[in-house]
Tab-separated table of C-alpha atoms in Angstrom:
chain	number	residue	atom	x	y	z
R	1	MET	CA	0.155	-4.946	10.572
R	2	HIS	CA	2.438	-3.647	7.841
R	3	ILE	CA	5.708	-1.821	8.472
R	4	PRO	CA	5.709	1.365	6.370
R	5	ASP	CA	8.631	2.955	4.530
R	6	GLY	CA	10.967	5.200	6.488
R	7	ILE	CA	10.804	3.464	9.873
R	8	LEU	CA	13.348	0.661	9.644
R	9	PRO	CA	17.126	1.038	9.255
R	10	VAL	CA	18.241	0.232	5.706
R	11	GLN	CA	20.200	-2.802	6.941
R	12	VAL	CA	16.973	-4.373	8.266
R	13	SER	CA	15.130	-3.595	5.000
R	14	ALA	CA	17.960	-5.162	2.966
R	15	GLY	CA	18.046	-8.165	5.323
R	16	GLY	CA	14.280	-8.559	4.843
R	17	TYR	CA	14.753	-8.684	1.069
R	18	ALA	CA	17.571	-11.250	1.470
R	19	ILE	CA	15.430	-13.556	3.651
R	20	ALA	CA	12.365	-13.081	1.423
R	21	SER	CA	14.453	-13.976	-1.677
R	22	LEU	CA	15.737	-17.101	0.035
R	23	VAL	CA	12.261	-18.229	1.147
R	24	THR	CA	10.819	-17.426	-2.322
R	25	TRP	CA	13.564	-19.519	-3.927
R	26	TYR	CA	12.815	-22.408	-1.542
R	27	SER	CA	9.043	-22.145	-2.115
R	28	LEU	CA	9.466	-22.057	-5.925
R	29	ARG	CA	11.808	-25.045	-5.699
R	30	GLN	CA	9.112	-27.005	-3.832
R	31	ILE	CA	6.460	-25.886	-6.363
R	32	ASN	CA	8.649	-26.892	-9.340
R	33	ARG	CA	9.036	-30.379	-7.893
R	34	LYS	CA	5.394	-31.051	-8.790
R	35	SER	CA	4.754	-32.979	-11.999
R	36	ASP	CA	2.941	-30.031	-13.646
R	37	PRO	CA	3.596	-26.801	-11.716
R	38	THR	CA	2.008	-24.595	-14.415
R	39	ALA	CA	-1.395	-26.226	-13.754
R	40	GLU	CA	-1.380	-24.792	-10.222
R	41	ILE	CA	-0.450	-21.223	-11.173
R	42	PRO	CA	-3.948	-20.018	-12.241
R	43	LYS	CA	-5.485	-21.571	-9.109
R	44	ALA	CA	-2.918	-19.988	-6.807
R	45	SER	CA	-3.208	-16.639	-8.637
R	46	LEU	CA	-6.989	-16.356	-8.428
R	47	LEU	CA	-6.927	-17.487	-4.804
R	48	THR	CA	-4.252	-14.843	-4.134
R	49	ALA	CA	-6.585	-12.205	-5.593
R	50	ALA	CA	-9.488	-13.610	-3.535
R	51	PHE	CA	-7.414	-13.493	-0.326
R	52	PHE	CA	-6.302	-9.932	-1.119
R	53	VAL	CA	-9.918	-8.863	-1.582
R	54	GLY	CA	-11.178	-10.965	1.354
R	55	SER	CA	-8.654	-9.448	3.760
R	56	SER	CA	-10.576	-6.144	3.508
R	57	ILE	CA	-13.423	-7.661	5.548
R	58	TYR	CA	-13.814	-6.642	9.166
R	59	ILE	CA	-15.276	-8.826	11.899
R	60	PRO	CA	-17.749	-6.833	14.027
R	61	ILE	CA	-17.122	-7.109	17.768
R	62	PRO	CA	-19.483	-4.392	19.066
R	63	PRO	CA	-18.766	-1.573	19.746
R	64	THR	CA	-15.659	-2.032	17.550
R	65	SER	CA	-14.496	-4.264	14.681
R	66	ILE	CA	-11.246	-6.055	13.906
R	67	HIS	CA	-9.329	-6.656	10.750
R	68	LEU	CA	-8.206	-10.171	9.814
R	69	ILE	CA	-4.681	-10.870	8.519
R	70	LEU	CA	-5.473	-14.301	6.971
R	71	ASN	CA	-1.794	-15.266	6.583
R	72	GLY	CA	-2.288	-18.534	8.494
R	73	LEU	CA	-5.324	-19.338	6.342
R	74	MET	CA	-3.289	-18.641	3.194
R	75	GLY	CA	-0.675	-21.121	4.377
R	76	VAL	CA	-3.345	-23.735	5.105
R	77	VAL	CA	-5.008	-23.380	1.679
R	78	LEU	CA	-2.097	-22.467	-0.618
R	79	GLY	CA	0.780	-24.531	0.844
R	80	TYR	CA	4.093	-23.454	-0.717
R	81	PHE	CA	2.282	-20.956	-2.952
R	82	ALA	CA	1.460	-18.967	0.210
R	83	PHE	CA	4.805	-17.152	0.327
R	84	PRO	CA	4.753	-15.916	-3.316
R	85	ALA	CA	1.049	-15.089	-2.833
R	86	ILE	CA	1.764	-12.963	0.254
R	87	LEU	CA	4.696	-11.271	-1.523
R	88	ILE	CA	2.423	-10.375	-4.462
R	89	GLY	CA	-0.433	-9.250	-2.194
R	90	LEU	CA	1.912	-6.963	-0.239
R	91	PHE	CA	3.358	-5.602	-3.493
R	92	PHE	CA	-0.177	-4.681	-4.630
R	93	GLN	CA	-0.954	-3.091	-1.268
R	94	ALA	CA	2.258	-1.037	-1.316
R	95	LEU	CA	1.779	0.156	-4.886
R	96	ILE	CA	-1.976	0.614	-5.019
R	97	ILE	CA	-2.980	1.875	-1.572
R	98	GLY	CA	0.373	2.763	-0.020
R	99	HIS	CA	-0.157	0.233	2.778
R	100	GLY	CA	3.223	-1.192	3.839
R	101	GLY	CA	6.079	-0.051	1.628
R	102	LEU	CA	8.413	-0.900	-1.232
R	103	THR	CA	11.644	-0.757	0.800
R	104	THR	CA	9.971	-2.781	3.578
R	105	LEU	CA	8.370	-5.302	1.185
R	106	GLY	CA	10.955	-7.991	2.030
R	107	VAL	CA	10.554	-7.485	5.790
R	108	ASN	CA	6.737	-7.533	5.599
R	109	ALA	CA	6.742	-10.605	3.323
R	110	THR	CA	9.056	-12.454	5.721
R	111	MET	CA	7.030	-11.338	8.750
R	112	MET	CA	3.766	-12.677	7.319
R	113	GLY	CA	4.966	-15.334	4.850
R	114	VAL	CA	7.215	-17.440	7.074
R	115	PRO	CA	4.425	-17.896	9.702
R	116	ALA	CA	2.116	-18.819	6.771
R	117	LEU	CA	4.477	-21.637	5.746
R	118	LEU	CA	4.626	-22.716	9.382
R	119	ALA	CA	0.801	-22.721	9.468
R	120	TYR	CA	0.806	-24.988	6.404
R	121	HIS	CA	3.104	-27.490	8.138
R	122	ILE	CA	1.042	-27.324	11.341
R	123	PHE	CA	-2.120	-28.026	9.310
R	124	GLN	CA	-0.427	-31.034	7.670
R	125	LEU	CA	-0.028	-32.569	11.146
R	126	ARG	CA	-3.759	-33.399	11.020
R	127	HIS	CA	-2.843	-36.402	8.876
R	128	SER	CA	-0.622	-37.852	11.616
R	129	LEU	CA	-1.336	-36.344	15.034
R	130	GLY	CA	-4.986	-35.462	14.293
R	131	ARG	CA	-5.942	-38.959	13.225
R	132	SER	CA	-6.756	-40.088	16.755
R	133	LEU	CA	-9.238	-37.224	17.262
R	134	PRO	CA	-12.934	-37.864	16.565
R	135	GLY	CA	-14.673	-36.621	13.358
R	136	THR	CA	-13.542	-33.248	12.074
R	137	TRP	CA	-11.877	-32.252	15.359
R	138	GLY	CA	-8.379	-32.929	13.988
R	139	THR	CA	-8.907	-30.695	10.957
R	140	GLY	CA	-10.531	-27.957	13.058
R	141	LEU	CA	-7.857	-28.060	15.771
R	142	PHE	CA	-4.870	-27.888	13.415
R	143	ALA	CA	-6.555	-25.193	11.293
R	144	PHE	CA	-7.111	-23.193	14.512
R	145	LEU	CA	-3.458	-23.618	15.525
R	146	GLY	CA	-2.271	-22.653	12.019
R	147	GLY	CA	-4.431	-19.504	11.929
R	148	ALA	CA	-3.658	-18.439	15.511
R	149	LEU	CA	0.108	-19.038	15.313
R	150	GLY	CA	0.267	-17.424	11.843
R	151	LEU	CA	-1.045	-14.177	13.312
R	152	GLY	CA	0.777	-14.549	16.638
R	153	LEU	CA	4.226	-14.968	15.109
R	154	ALA	CA	3.665	-12.136	12.630
R	155	ALA	CA	2.572	-9.841	15.508
R	156	LEU	CA	5.608	-10.828	17.592
R	157	VAL	CA	8.047	-10.064	14.736
R	158	PHE	CA	6.218	-6.768	14.050
R	159	PHE	CA	6.521	-5.565	17.655
R	160	VAL	CA	10.150	-6.686	17.993
R	161	LEU	CA	11.139	-4.856	14.792
R	162	VAL	CA	9.183	-1.661	15.453
R	163	ILE	CA	10.051	-1.315	19.154
R	164	THR	CA	13.743	-2.178	18.846
R	165	THR	CA	14.467	-0.114	15.721
R	166	ILE	CA	12.656	3.163	16.553
R	167	PRO	CA	14.856	5.156	18.942
R	168	SER	CA	12.338	5.636	21.730
R	169	GLY	CA	14.716	6.484	24.557
R	170	PHE	CA	13.490	3.523	26.588
R	171	ASP	CA	15.969	1.039	28.066
R	172	ALA	CA	16.194	-2.609	26.971
R	173	THR	CA	14.091	-3.875	29.892
R	174	THR	CA	11.248	-1.428	29.146
R	175	GLU	CA	11.366	-2.416	25.449
R	176	GLN	CA	11.252	-6.098	26.396
R	177	THR	CA	8.281	-5.471	28.698
R	178	ALA	CA	6.493	-3.544	25.921
R	179	ILE	CA	7.053	-6.397	23.433
R	180	VAL	CA	5.794	-9.036	25.894
R	181	GLY	CA	2.828	-6.856	26.929
R	182	LEU	CA	1.728	-6.087	23.372
R	183	SER	CA	2.149	-9.733	22.359
R	184	ILE	CA	0.001	-10.903	25.303
R	185	ALA	CA	-2.601	-8.265	24.366
R	186	HIS	CA	-2.791	-9.934	20.938
R	187	ILE	CA	-3.800	-13.338	22.336
R	188	PRO	CA	-7.565	-12.577	21.959
R	189	LEU	CA	-6.916	-11.610	18.311
R	190	MET	CA	-4.999	-14.880	17.818
R	191	VAL	CA	-8.002	-16.773	19.186
R	192	ILE	CA	-10.369	-14.933	16.803
R	193	GLU	CA	-8.075	-15.467	13.786
R	194	GLY	CA	-7.674	-19.153	14.735
R	195	ALA	CA	-11.433	-19.606	15.222
R	196	PHE	CA	-12.123	-17.919	11.874
R	197	THR	CA	-9.525	-20.107	10.105
R	198	ALA	CA	-10.982	-23.276	11.676
R	199	THR	CA	-14.579	-22.288	10.772
R	200	LEU	CA	-13.592	-21.502	7.192
R	201	VAL	CA	-11.531	-24.692	6.772
R	202	LEU	CA	-14.430	-26.820	8.079
R	203	PHE	CA	-16.725	-25.004	5.620
R	204	LEU	CA	-14.308	-25.783	2.752
R	205	GLN	CA	-14.003	-29.396	3.874
R	206	ARG	CA	-17.788	-29.750	3.679
R	207	VAL	CA	-18.302	-27.898	0.388
R	208	LYS	CA	-15.046	-28.181	-1.643
R	209	PRO	CA	-12.574	-30.545	0.053
R	210	GLU	CA	-10.146	-30.591	-2.908
R	211	LEU	CA	-9.306	-26.954	-2.098
R	212	LEU	CA	-7.618	-28.209	1.075
R	213	GLU	CA	-5.660	-30.895	-0.741
R	214	GLY	CA	-4.699	-29.507	-4.159
R	215	VAL	CA	-2.906	-26.166	-4.470
R	216	GLY	CA	0.808	-25.985	-3.740
R	217	LYS	CA	1.010	-29.067	-1.531
R	218	SER	CA	4.153	-31.133	-1.950
L	1	MET	CA	-13.326	-0.777	-1.897
L	2	VAL	CA	-10.140	1.243	-1.512
L	3	ILE	CA	-8.286	-0.589	-4.278
L	4	LEU	CA	-10.832	0.413	-6.898
L	5	THR	CA	-9.389	3.813	-7.674
L	6	HIS	CA	-8.175	5.114	-11.002
L	7	GLN	CA	-4.541	4.059	-10.721
L	8	GLU	CA	-3.580	4.733	-14.314
L	9	ALA	CA	-5.423	8.026	-14.822
L	10	TYR	CA	-2.195	9.946	-15.554
L	11	ILE	CA	-0.340	7.266	-17.541
L	12	GLN	CA	-0.939	9.111	-20.821
L	13	LEU	CA	1.081	12.222	-19.884
L	14	ALA	CA	4.324	12.798	-21.797
L	15	SER	CA	6.692	13.966	-19.061
L	16	PRO	CA	10.376	12.906	-19.019
L	17	ILE	CA	9.535	10.468	-16.198
L	18	HIS	CA	6.750	8.934	-18.321
L	19	ARG	CA	9.181	8.467	-21.243
L	20	TRP	CA	11.892	6.959	-19.005
L	21	LEU	CA	12.352	3.250	-19.877
L	22	PRO	CA	10.609	1.121	-17.185
L	23	GLN	CA	13.726	-1.008	-16.472
L	24	GLN	CA	15.902	2.063	-15.950
L	25	LYS	CA	13.176	3.816	-13.978
L	26	LEU	CA	12.809	0.813	-11.684
L	27	ILE	CA	16.558	0.633	-11.033
L	28	GLY	CA	16.987	4.399	-10.608
L	29	LEU	CA	14.015	4.975	-8.314
L	30	PHE	CA	14.634	1.833	-6.227
L	31	ALA	CA	18.285	2.844	-5.701
L	32	LEU	CA	17.105	6.266	-4.551
L	33	MET	CA	14.450	4.752	-2.254
L	34	PHE	CA	17.043	2.579	-0.496
L	35	ALA	CA	19.460	5.514	-0.261
L	36	PHE	CA	16.682	7.562	1.398
L	37	ALA	CA	15.970	4.650	3.752
L	38	ALA	CA	19.642	4.899	4.846
L	39	VAL	CA	19.383	8.600	5.784
L	40	ARG	CA	19.925	9.179	9.532
L	41	GLN	CA	21.416	12.680	9.497
L	42	LEU	CA	19.080	15.629	9.939
L	43	ALA	CA	21.201	17.691	7.519
L	44	LEU	CA	20.158	15.378	4.660
L	45	LEU	CA	16.432	15.799	5.327
L	46	VAL	CA	15.959	18.955	3.231
L	47	PRO	CA	18.066	17.702	0.238
L	48	MET	CA	16.087	14.426	0.319
L	49	LEU	CA	12.738	16.253	0.235
L	50	ALA	CA	14.075	18.607	-2.459
L	51	VAL	CA	15.148	15.716	-4.737
L	52	THR	CA	11.737	14.109	-4.231
L	53	ALA	CA	9.954	17.369	-5.058
L	54	VAL	CA	12.043	17.864	-8.240
L	55	LEU	CA	11.284	14.309	-9.423
L	56	TYR	CA	7.583	14.758	-8.631
L	57	GLY	CA	7.594	18.066	-10.511
L	58	LEU	CA	9.292	16.397	-13.500
L	59	SER	CA	6.607	13.692	-13.527
L	60	GLN	CA	3.892	16.381	-14.032
L	61	LEU	CA	1.536	14.392	-11.789
L	62	PRO	CA	-0.986	16.646	-10.000
L	63	ILE	CA	-0.615	17.286	-6.270
L	64	SER	CA	-4.119	15.840	-5.731
L	65	PHE	CA	-2.805	12.439	-6.978
L	66	LEU	CA	-0.253	12.407	-4.161
L	67	GLY	CA	-2.641	13.879	-1.587
L	68	GLN	CA	-5.248	11.161	-2.112
L	69	ARG	CA	-2.692	8.384	-1.815
L	70	LEU	CA	-0.840	9.775	1.183
L	71	ARG	CA	-3.945	10.224	3.330
L	72	TYR	CA	-4.381	6.628	4.507
L	73	PRO	CA	-0.716	5.591	5.053
L	74	GLY	CA	-0.014	9.089	6.464
L	75	MET	CA	-2.538	8.584	9.271
L	76	PHE	CA	-0.854	5.285	10.179
L	77	ILE	CA	2.670	6.713	10.328
L	78	LEU	CA	1.474	9.704	12.376
L	79	ALA	CA	-0.059	7.326	14.911
L	80	VAL	CA	3.332	5.581	15.215
L	81	VAL	CA	5.645	8.619	15.443
L	82	LEU	CA	3.583	11.268	17.265
L	83	VAL	CA	4.571	9.762	20.598
L	84	LEU	CA	8.324	10.181	19.880
L	85	PRO	CA	8.704	13.906	20.858
L	86	LEU	CA	6.951	13.127	24.149
L	87	ALA	CA	8.883	9.968	25.011
L	88	SER	CA	12.313	10.079	23.384
L	89	GLY	CA	15.295	12.304	24.283
L	90	GLU	CA	16.569	14.414	27.178
L	91	THR	CA	16.590	18.048	25.958
L	92	VAL	CA	13.220	19.502	26.966
L	93	LEU	CA	12.007	22.209	24.563
L	94	TRP	CA	8.600	22.876	26.105
L	95	GLN	CA	6.928	21.575	29.239
L	96	TRP	CA	3.410	21.714	30.617
L	97	GLY	CA	3.057	19.690	33.812
L	98	TRP	CA	4.154	16.121	33.081
L	99	LEU	CA	3.887	16.724	29.326
L	100	ALA	CA	7.264	17.594	27.772
L	101	VAL	CA	8.308	17.959	24.123
L	102	ARG	CA	11.894	16.788	23.655
L	103	GLN	CA	14.307	17.855	20.931
L	104	GLU	CA	15.783	14.429	20.109
L	105	GLY	CA	12.334	12.856	19.749
L	106	LEU	CA	11.208	15.732	17.552
L	107	GLN	CA	14.269	15.248	15.306
L	108	THR	CA	13.639	11.490	15.026
L	109	MET	CA	10.002	12.180	14.154
L	110	GLY	CA	11.098	14.635	11.433
L	111	LEU	CA	13.524	12.092	9.989
L	112	VAL	CA	10.979	9.236	9.974
L	113	LEU	CA	8.306	11.465	8.407
L	114	GLY	CA	10.766	12.830	5.816
L	115	ARG	CA	11.961	9.367	4.793
L	116	PHE	CA	8.380	8.067	4.710
L	117	LEU	CA	7.151	10.971	2.574
L	118	SER	CA	10.090	10.779	0.153
L	119	ILE	CA	10.102	6.993	-0.339
L	120	LEU	CA	6.328	6.788	-0.687
L	121	THR	CA	6.280	9.662	-3.185
L	122	LEU	CA	8.933	7.910	-5.302
L	123	GLY	CA	6.745	4.760	-5.242
L	124	PHE	CA	3.739	6.742	-6.417
L	125	ILE	CA	5.838	8.397	-9.157
L	126	LEU	CA	6.794	4.889	-10.309
L	127	LEU	CA	3.190	3.671	-10.386
L	128	GLY	CA	1.664	6.901	-11.645
L	129	THR	CA	3.949	7.126	-14.675
L	130	THR	CA	4.305	3.447	-15.639
L	131	PRO	CA	1.513	1.133	-16.834
L	132	PHE	CA	1.275	-1.831	-14.469
L	133	LEU	CA	1.967	-4.332	-17.285
L	134	SER	CA	5.140	-2.461	-18.318
L	135	LEU	CA	6.269	-2.488	-14.701
L	136	ILE	CA	5.853	-6.270	-14.430
L	137	LYS	CA	7.565	-6.822	-17.803
L	138	ALA	CA	10.465	-4.661	-16.602
L	139	MET	CA	10.704	-6.710	-13.403
L	140	ARG	CA	10.675	-9.924	-15.462
L	141	SER	CA	13.483	-8.618	-17.683
L	142	LEU	CA	15.452	-7.809	-14.522
L	143	GLY	CA	15.233	-11.430	-13.319
L	144	LEU	CA	11.873	-11.884	-11.571
L	145	PRO	CA	11.063	-15.652	-11.727
L	146	ALA	CA	8.455	-16.657	-14.354
L	147	ILE	CA	6.078	-18.162	-11.756
L	148	LEU	CA	6.024	-14.886	-9.796
L	149	THR	CA	5.457	-12.884	-13.001
L	150	ASP	CA	2.572	-15.120	-14.118
L	151	MET	CA	1.002	-15.072	-10.663
L	152	THR	CA	1.271	-11.276	-10.396
L	153	LEU	CA	-0.287	-10.722	-13.829
L	154	LEU	CA	-3.099	-13.223	-13.286
L	155	SER	CA	-3.881	-11.957	-9.783
L	156	TYR	CA	-3.982	-8.364	-11.035
L	157	ARG	CA	-6.162	-9.377	-14.014
L	158	TYR	CA	-8.853	-10.892	-11.753
L	159	LEU	CA	-8.449	-8.637	-8.713
L	160	TYR	CA	-11.130	-6.140	-9.708
L	161	GLU	CA	-13.608	-8.795	-10.870
L	162	ILE	CA	-13.242	-10.703	-7.603
L	163	ALA	CA	-13.690	-7.419	-5.690
L	164	ASP	CA	-16.935	-6.847	-7.638
L	165	THR	CA	-18.093	-10.401	-6.809
L	166	LEU	CA	-17.411	-9.814	-3.104
L	167	ALA	CA	-19.283	-6.484	-3.177
L	168	ILE	CA	-22.344	-8.215	-4.724
L	169	MET	CA	-22.180	-11.049	-2.167
L	170	GLN	CA	-21.923	-8.570	0.723
L	171	GLN	CA	-24.888	-6.600	-0.627
L	172	ALA	CA	-26.913	-9.826	-0.874
L	173	MET	CA	-26.006	-10.655	2.755
L	174	GLN	CA	-27.120	-7.226	3.939
L	175	LEU	CA	-30.412	-7.521	2.035
L	176	ARG	CA	-31.008	-10.797	3.886
L	177	GLY	CA	-30.533	-8.984	7.206
L	178	PHE	CA	-26.801	-9.401	7.975
L	179	GLY	CA	-25.527	-6.608	10.225
L	180	GLN	CA	-29.007	-5.273	11.012
L	181	THR	CA	-29.136	-6.432	14.635
L	182	ARG	CA	-27.111	-4.197	16.921
L	183	GLN	CA	-25.229	-5.416	19.977
L	184	ARG	CA	-23.798	-3.220	22.651
L	185	ARG	CA	-21.662	-5.714	24.532
L	186	LEU	CA	-18.047	-6.324	23.566
L	187	ARG	CA	-18.281	-9.949	22.441
L	188	LEU	CA	-17.748	-12.085	19.371
L	189	ASP	CA	-20.948	-13.525	17.899
L	190	ARG	CA	-20.282	-17.105	16.765
L	191	ARG	CA	-23.032	-16.896	14.137
L	192	VAL	CA	-21.491	-13.761	12.603
L	193	LEU	CA	-18.108	-15.536	12.478
L	194	GLN	CA	-19.680	-18.495	10.654
L	195	GLN	CA	-21.477	-16.221	8.188
L	196	LEU	CA	-18.292	-14.286	7.361
L	197	ALA	CA	-16.301	-17.552	7.078
L	198	SER	CA	-18.933	-18.819	4.617
L	199	LEU	CA	-18.680	-15.537	2.696
L	200	ILE	CA	-14.898	-15.758	2.254
L	201	GLY	CA	-15.122	-19.548	1.737
L	202	THR	CA	-17.634	-19.074	-1.085
L	203	LEU	CA	-15.411	-16.376	-2.609
L	204	LEU	CA	-12.462	-18.801	-2.535
L	205	ILE	CA	-14.531	-21.611	-4.078
L	206	ARG	CA	-15.838	-19.341	-6.871
L	207	SER	CA	-12.300	-18.138	-7.591
L	208	TYR	CA	-10.996	-21.724	-7.565
L	209	GLU	CA	-13.682	-22.937	-9.977
L	210	ARG	CA	-13.096	-19.954	-12.211
L	211	SER	CA	-9.345	-20.684	-12.226
L	212	GLU	CA	-10.044	-24.146	-13.679
L	213	ARG	CA	-11.880	-22.556	-16.621
L	214	VAL	CA	-9.132	-19.925	-16.984
L	215	TYR	CA	-6.449	-22.637	-17.003
L	216	LYS	CA	-8.238	-24.613	-19.740
L	217	ALA	CA	-8.505	-21.461	-21.878
L	218	MET	CA	-4.817	-20.693	-21.254
L	219	ARG	CA	-3.788	-24.249	-22.233
L	220	LEU	CA	-5.740	-23.944	-25.479
L	221	ARG	CA	-3.750	-20.796	-26.245
L	222	GLY	CA	-0.465	-22.628	-25.649
L	223	TYR	CA	0.301	-21.824	-21.997
L	224	GLY	CA	2.898	-24.155	-20.461
L	225	ARG	CA	4.386	-25.337	-23.777
L	226	PRO	CA	8.036	-24.563	-24.557
L	227	GLN	CA	8.269	-21.223	-26.360
L	228	GLU	CA	10.098	-20.702	-29.638
L	229	PRO	CA	12.338	-17.665	-29.814
L	230	VAL	CA	10.537	-14.645	-31.261
L	231	LYS	CA	12.390	-13.018	-34.171
L	232	THR	CA	10.282	-9.985	-34.829
L	233	VAL	CA	12.717	-7.220	-33.887
L	234	ARG	CA	15.505	-6.556	-36.336
L	235	ALA	CA	18.717	-4.912	-35.266
L	236	GLY	CA	17.960	-1.729	-37.186
L	237	GLN	CA	14.529	-1.347	-35.588
L	238	LYS	CA	15.653	-1.846	-32.010
L	239	ARG	CA	14.315	0.930	-29.836
L	240	LEU	CA	17.063	2.721	-28.010
L	241	PRO	CA	16.398	4.519	-24.764
L	242	ASP	CA	16.484	8.281	-25.236
L	243	LYS	CA	19.090	10.620	-23.819
L	244	VAL	CA	16.695	11.965	-21.202
L	245	GLY	CA	16.166	8.411	-19.865
L	246	TRP	CA	19.919	7.800	-19.613
L	247	ALA	CA	20.388	11.181	-17.965
L	248	LEU	CA	17.670	10.433	-15.400
L	249	THR	CA	19.149	7.003	-14.662
L	250	GLY	CA	22.618	8.477	-14.254
L	251	ALA	CA	21.311	11.299	-12.076
L	252	THR	CA	19.227	9.088	-9.751
L	253	LEU	CA	22.029	6.525	-9.337
L	254	SER	CA	24.566	9.295	-8.658
L	255	LEU	CA	22.207	10.911	-6.159
L	256	ALA	CA	21.666	7.554	-4.437
L	257	VAL	CA	25.431	7.037	-4.100
L	258	GLY	CA	25.816	10.683	-3.026
L	259	PHE	CA	23.242	10.343	-0.226
L	260	VAL	CA	24.888	7.148	1.090
L	261	VAL	CA	28.381	8.726	0.994
L	262	ALA	CA	27.107	11.917	2.681
L	263	GLU	CA	25.339	9.845	5.348
L	264	VAL	CA	28.529	7.889	6.134
L	265	ALA	CA	30.682	11.053	6.118
L	266	LEU	CA	28.291	13.030	8.364
L	267	SER	CA	27.886	10.165	10.830
L	268	ARG	CA	31.697	10.113	11.349
L	269	LEU	CA	31.924	13.827	12.153
């Protein structure tokens, strides 16, 4: 789910860079508020590399397989480092394998990074709203919501941008129907991404709980 | 894994594009990429492809370098735009039953493919002629925040090692029987989901633990302490960019402005 070069009007590409710069500035501001921000950089960097590598894994759903986006999971684990991490990951993908693009880097980073930050805030709700739930249900539920909404929002922005900017000859109503239809078709993928995020977060909580508390959290 | 290809195999060539200062190259090629992204007029398609071809020729990179890298993103863009001649426009060029190829859709497809090919080629010229470290240093000198620079360098440094770790872990999983049982029904196996979550979780934990050791080693080497200004370069020794580099920067910036002006002028006709 990357928008390649050459599809979007230049105004949208430039707008994507403007929004991505603003969100990067805000994320770095939050990171710099920590007492020792440099201590978190190696952790966030190696986790960024691990996420980049891990996103190449496919989940088999016979007779096919699906690709995970992991942006919600990045938000849950990396907190405010998620946006710079996604920006860097997309930069690598554009340069190394030509996936996405350099002119669309800002748009792609915004499309995946902003939902990641939202997923982080949703996951933080486990401390307040999830407290009343039994055992690990709160953590699992808010991790699921973070993962599912991270993918869902990114998919929605992707379809809106691609369908409304490519001159297809369809009228506004048809375009709207296509966006709604494609977004609804992605609900099963949201459920899988959410379930995967919840399973992984519960695994981390059992084995290495400080990974869910430490990096990039304000 | 796809990322493990020889990215810097042609870095050692001595073409004018290789000798172009990374900062200037970044500015020149990025300006041209955005100018190409602005192209909407069919008349500019051929000049855009011609400029790209000249720059690629100047870089002395082999055609196979471009061919390998265009294959994967090319398939994706084709899947997106192939429907345009069938769905977009009113002027029917060819019809067979309900299937009709329309002129306007065909033109839009040509424009999207031309822009895609040109911008992507410029990106590969940038990467193929500039060492990754020089590229990041150039971005830092142009104002990239220090945290982003450090994160990019560290992520890139450990990317290949983490990819190797994942490959070993996946091989170990397969040797223990993962993926051997075949299902025919379209359904998600909860056990498979848990196993893959454990795989990525373990990869994250290993990377996290490794980062703690990396951070300690970096601290011992002075990372995070205020830096003293380095006074190693004297005025007389300062390396000046060569004339070819300035000429290329001037030419790419002029071309970028020229494409934007031509686009605006043609759209008003």
